[in-house]
Amino acid sequence: MSDTKHNWTKEEILDIYNKPLMELLYEAATVHRVNHDPNVVQVSTLLSIKTGGCSEDCGYCPQAARYHTNVEGNDLMSVPQVKAQALRAKASGSSRVCMGAAWRNVKDGEEFDAVLEMVRTINKLDMEVCCTLGMITENQAQRLAEAGLYAYNHNLDSSEEYYKEVISTRGYQDRLDTIDNVRKTNVTVCSGGIIGMGENIEDRAGMLVALSTLNPQPESTPINALVAVEGTPLEDEKPVSIWEMIRMVATTRIVMPETQVRLSAGRTQMSREGQAMCFFAGANSIFAGDKLLTTPNPDVNEDIKMFELLGLNPQKPFTKKVQPQTVEATDSEFQSLGEKPKWTRPEHKIERNELAKEKGKLIK
Ligand code: SF4
């Protein structure tokens, strides 16, 4: 039985985050070595299967329809298009494909059926399949699991308190409810957050309390550094320093020893030396490809060179958990229930989101 601690307090996490850096790094690297091979890093590919036009108001997101950004929206990709992209990702060393759709929540129907077919197709390529599709019900999670989904991503983004300063169109509890629905299946949970949104260190610790006290803890935790995109409410936020990123990665590693910690958005702003320190501090996954949904990401060849330089090896698929089986649509035991759950719309006002929305209207 795992002896992972599930009752971390904010004070304990802050004490870790604020340790002298060398001590923090040593402790994180020690925990990392006990639980993971320090020379293995997973390479994942993030594929935006449906971009833009989202009804939500996430302050960091250029895909929210209400803001004016340079993101060009597109309809849901076709299954053959997704398969071609997955094959390309596999050929360049990725063992996982994460498909993202800019939806508030999944709606039963043709589009969800197409996503289920994409999951079946990629799982049959012997790659780990992850989806990030917004809020989902238990039945939808079951259907994804049956198709062969390996992981479902649903980020908590920040602390519960600061979440209200970034998003007004859904509540923190909705996020936790979706994670709970995923947990009722054999699909693993991927959940993390973003630093650099104007939150304070207590909020970062608060997010780690929320994640680390889940039992079981998420199998995967992306740590993103905000990429401030023009036109979004957070466009003027200053980039986080590499030291903050290293501290956040190291703290995450210590409080969630078995989790795969993912260096996600913001990697283009990091030097190789900075990324190497993040790997030392316990990060063991990166996203490959020139785009992370809509924001820039380092070139694949640059990453290959970095792996060679650091002596890192890409992780093989299904090293942490066995490959799920795919059940064909015709043999499914779960049918669409046509549910229309009432996810919360707290609709409190966030001044900077309102301003960005008004500016967006004027420009459009
Ligand atoms: S983060 Fe997701 S839910 Fe929020 S606006 Fe962007 S696409 Fe929509």
Coordinates of C-alpha atoms in Angstrom, one line a residue, residues 162-341:
Y162 CA -7.9 32.9 -6.5
Y163 CA -10.0 30.8 -9.0
K164 CA -12.8 33.4 -8.4
E165 CA -10.5 36.1 -9.6
V166 CA -9.8 34.4 -12.9
I167 CA -13.0 32.6 -14.0
S168 CA -16.6 33.7 -13.3
T169 CA -18.5 31.2 -15.5
R170 CA -18.0 28.0 -13.3
G171 CA -17.1 27.1 -9.8
Y172 CA -14.2 25.2 -8.2
Q173 CA -16.6 22.6 -7.0
D174 CA -17.5 21.8 -10.6
R175 CA -13.9 21.0 -11.3
L176 CA -13.7 18.7 -8.3
D177 CA -17.0 17.0 -9.4
T178 CA -15.6 16.2 -12.8
I179 CA -12.4 14.8 -11.3
D180 CA -14.6 12.7 -9.1
N181 CA -16.6 11.4 -12.1
V182 CA -13.3 10.4 -13.8
R183 CA -12.2 8.7 -10.5
K184 CA -15.3 6.4 -10.7
T185 CA -13.7 4.8 -13.8
N186 CA -10.2 3.3 -14.4
V187 CA -9.1 6.5 -16.3
T188 CA -6.2 8.2 -14.6
V189 CA -6.5 11.9 -13.5
C190 CA -4.4 14.7 -14.8
S191 CA -4.9 17.9 -12.9
G192 CA -2.6 20.9 -12.2
G193 CA -2.5 24.6 -12.7
I194 CA -0.9 27.8 -13.9
I195 CA 1.4 30.1 -12.1
G196 CA 2.0 33.8 -13.0
M197 CA -1.7 34.8 -13.1
G198 CA -1.2 37.4 -10.4
E199 CA -1.8 34.9 -7.6
N200 CA 0.4 34.9 -4.4
I201 CA 2.5 32.1 -3.0
E202 CA -0.3 31.2 -0.6
D203 CA -2.6 30.5 -3.7
R204 CA 0.1 28.3 -5.2
A205 CA 0.3 26.4 -1.9
G206 CA -3.6 26.3 -1.8
M207 CA -3.7 24.7 -5.2
L208 CA -1.2 22.1 -4.1
V209 CA -3.3 21.4 -0.9
A210 CA -6.4 20.8 -3.1
L211 CA -4.5 18.4 -5.4
S212 CA -2.4 16.6 -2.9
T213 CA -5.3 15.9 -0.5
L214 CA -7.3 14.1 -3.2
N215 CA -7.1 10.4 -2.5
P216 CA -5.7 9.0 -4.7
Q217 CA -3.6 12.0 -5.8
P218 CA -3.7 12.8 -9.6
E219 CA -1.4 10.5 -11.6
S220 CA -0.3 13.6 -13.5
T221 CA 0.1 17.2 -12.7
P222 CA 0.9 19.9 -15.3
I223 CA 2.6 23.0 -14.0
N224 CA 2.1 25.8 -16.5
A225 CA 3.7 29.2 -16.5
L226 CA 1.2 31.8 -17.8
V227 CA 1.8 32.8 -21.5
A228 CA 0.1 36.2 -21.4
V229 CA -1.8 36.6 -24.7
E230 CA -2.8 40.0 -26.0
G231 CA -6.5 40.5 -25.7
T232 CA -7.0 38.3 -22.7
P233 CA -7.7 39.8 -19.2
L234 CA -4.2 38.6 -18.1
E235 CA -2.4 40.2 -21.1
D236 CA -0.3 42.5 -18.8
E237 CA 0.9 39.9 -16.3
K238 CA 4.7 39.7 -16.2
P239 CA 6.4 36.3 -16.9
V240 CA 7.2 34.2 -13.8
S241 CA 10.9 33.8 -13.1
I242 CA 12.5 30.4 -13.6
W243 CA 13.2 30.3 -9.9
E244 CA 9.5 30.4 -9.1
M245 CA 8.9 27.6 -11.6
I246 CA 11.7 25.5 -10.1
R247 CA 10.3 26.0 -6.6
M248 CA 6.8 25.1 -7.8
V249 CA 8.0 21.9 -9.5
A250 CA 10.1 20.9 -6.5
T251 CA 7.2 21.5 -4.1
T252 CA 4.8 19.6 -6.3
R253 CA 7.3 16.7 -6.5
I254 CA 7.6 16.5 -2.7
V255 CA 3.9 16.7 -1.8
M256 CA 2.9 14.4 -4.7
P257 CA 5.8 11.9 -4.9
E258 CA 4.3 9.4 -7.4
T259 CA 2.7 12.0 -9.7
Q260 CA 4.1 12.6 -13.2
V261 CA 4.9 16.3 -13.0
R262 CA 4.6 18.0 -16.4
L263 CA 6.4 21.1 -17.6
S264 CA 3.7 22.6 -19.8
A265 CA 3.0 26.1 -21.1
G266 CA 5.7 28.7 -20.8
R267 CA 8.6 26.4 -21.8
T268 CA 9.7 28.7 -24.6
Q269 CA 10.6 31.3 -22.0
M270 CA 12.8 28.8 -20.2
S271 CA 16.5 28.3 -21.0
R272 CA 17.9 24.7 -21.3
E273 CA 19.6 25.3 -18.0
G274 CA 16.3 26.3 -16.4
Q275 CA 14.5 23.2 -17.8
A276 CA 17.4 21.0 -16.6
M277 CA 16.9 22.3 -13.1
C278 CA 13.2 21.6 -13.3
F279 CA 14.0 18.0 -14.4
F280 CA 16.3 17.7 -11.4
A281 CA 13.6 19.1 -9.2
G282 CA 11.2 16.4 -10.3
A283 CA 9.6 17.3 -13.6
N284 CA 9.3 14.2 -15.7
S285 CA 7.2 15.2 -18.7
I286 CA 7.2 17.8 -21.4
F287 CA 4.9 18.6 -24.3
A288 CA 6.3 18.4 -27.8
G289 CA 5.3 20.2 -30.9
D290 CA 5.5 23.8 -32.0
K291 CA 2.1 24.7 -30.4
L292 CA 0.5 24.1 -27.0
L293 CA -3.1 24.3 -28.1
T294 CA -2.7 27.9 -29.2
T295 CA 0.5 29.2 -27.6
P296 CA 4.1 28.7 -28.8
N297 CA 6.2 25.7 -27.7
P298 CA 9.8 24.7 -28.4
D299 CA 10.6 23.0 -31.7
V300 CA 10.8 19.2 -31.6
N301 CA 14.4 19.2 -32.8
E302 CA 15.4 21.5 -30.0
D303 CA 13.9 19.1 -27.5
I304 CA 15.7 16.1 -29.1
K305 CA 19.0 18.0 -28.7
M306 CA 18.2 18.9 -25.1
F307 CA 17.5 15.2 -24.3
E308 CA 20.8 14.2 -25.9
L309 CA 22.6 16.9 -24.0
L310 CA 21.1 15.9 -20.6
G311 CA 21.2 12.1 -21.3
L312 CA 17.5 11.9 -20.9
N313 CA 15.4 9.1 -22.4
P314 CA 11.8 9.4 -23.5
Q315 CA 9.4 7.3 -21.4
K316 CA 7.7 4.3 -23.1
P317 CA 3.9 4.3 -23.2
F318 CA 2.1 2.5 -20.4
T319 CA 5.1 2.3 -18.1
K320 CA 3.0 3.5 -15.1
K321 CA -0.2 1.6 -15.8
V322 CA -1.3 -1.1 -18.2
Q323 CA -2.9 -0.1 -21.5
P324 CA -6.7 0.1 -21.3
Q325 CA -8.7 -2.1 -23.6
T326 CA -10.8 -0.6 -26.3
V327 CA -14.4 -1.6 -26.6
E328 CA -15.9 -0.9 -30.1
A329 CA -19.0 1.4 -30.3
T330 CA -21.2 -1.5 -31.4
D331 CA -20.3 -3.5 -28.3
S332 CA -20.6 -0.7 -25.8
E333 CA -22.5 -1.4 -22.5
F334 CA -23.0 2.4 -22.0
Q335 CA -25.4 4.4 -24.0
S336 CA -25.7 8.1 -24.3
L337 CA -28.1 9.3 -21.5
G338 CA -28.6 12.7 -23.2
E339 CA -28.0 14.3 -19.8
K340 CA -28.0 18.0 -19.5
P341 CA -26.4 18.6 -16.1

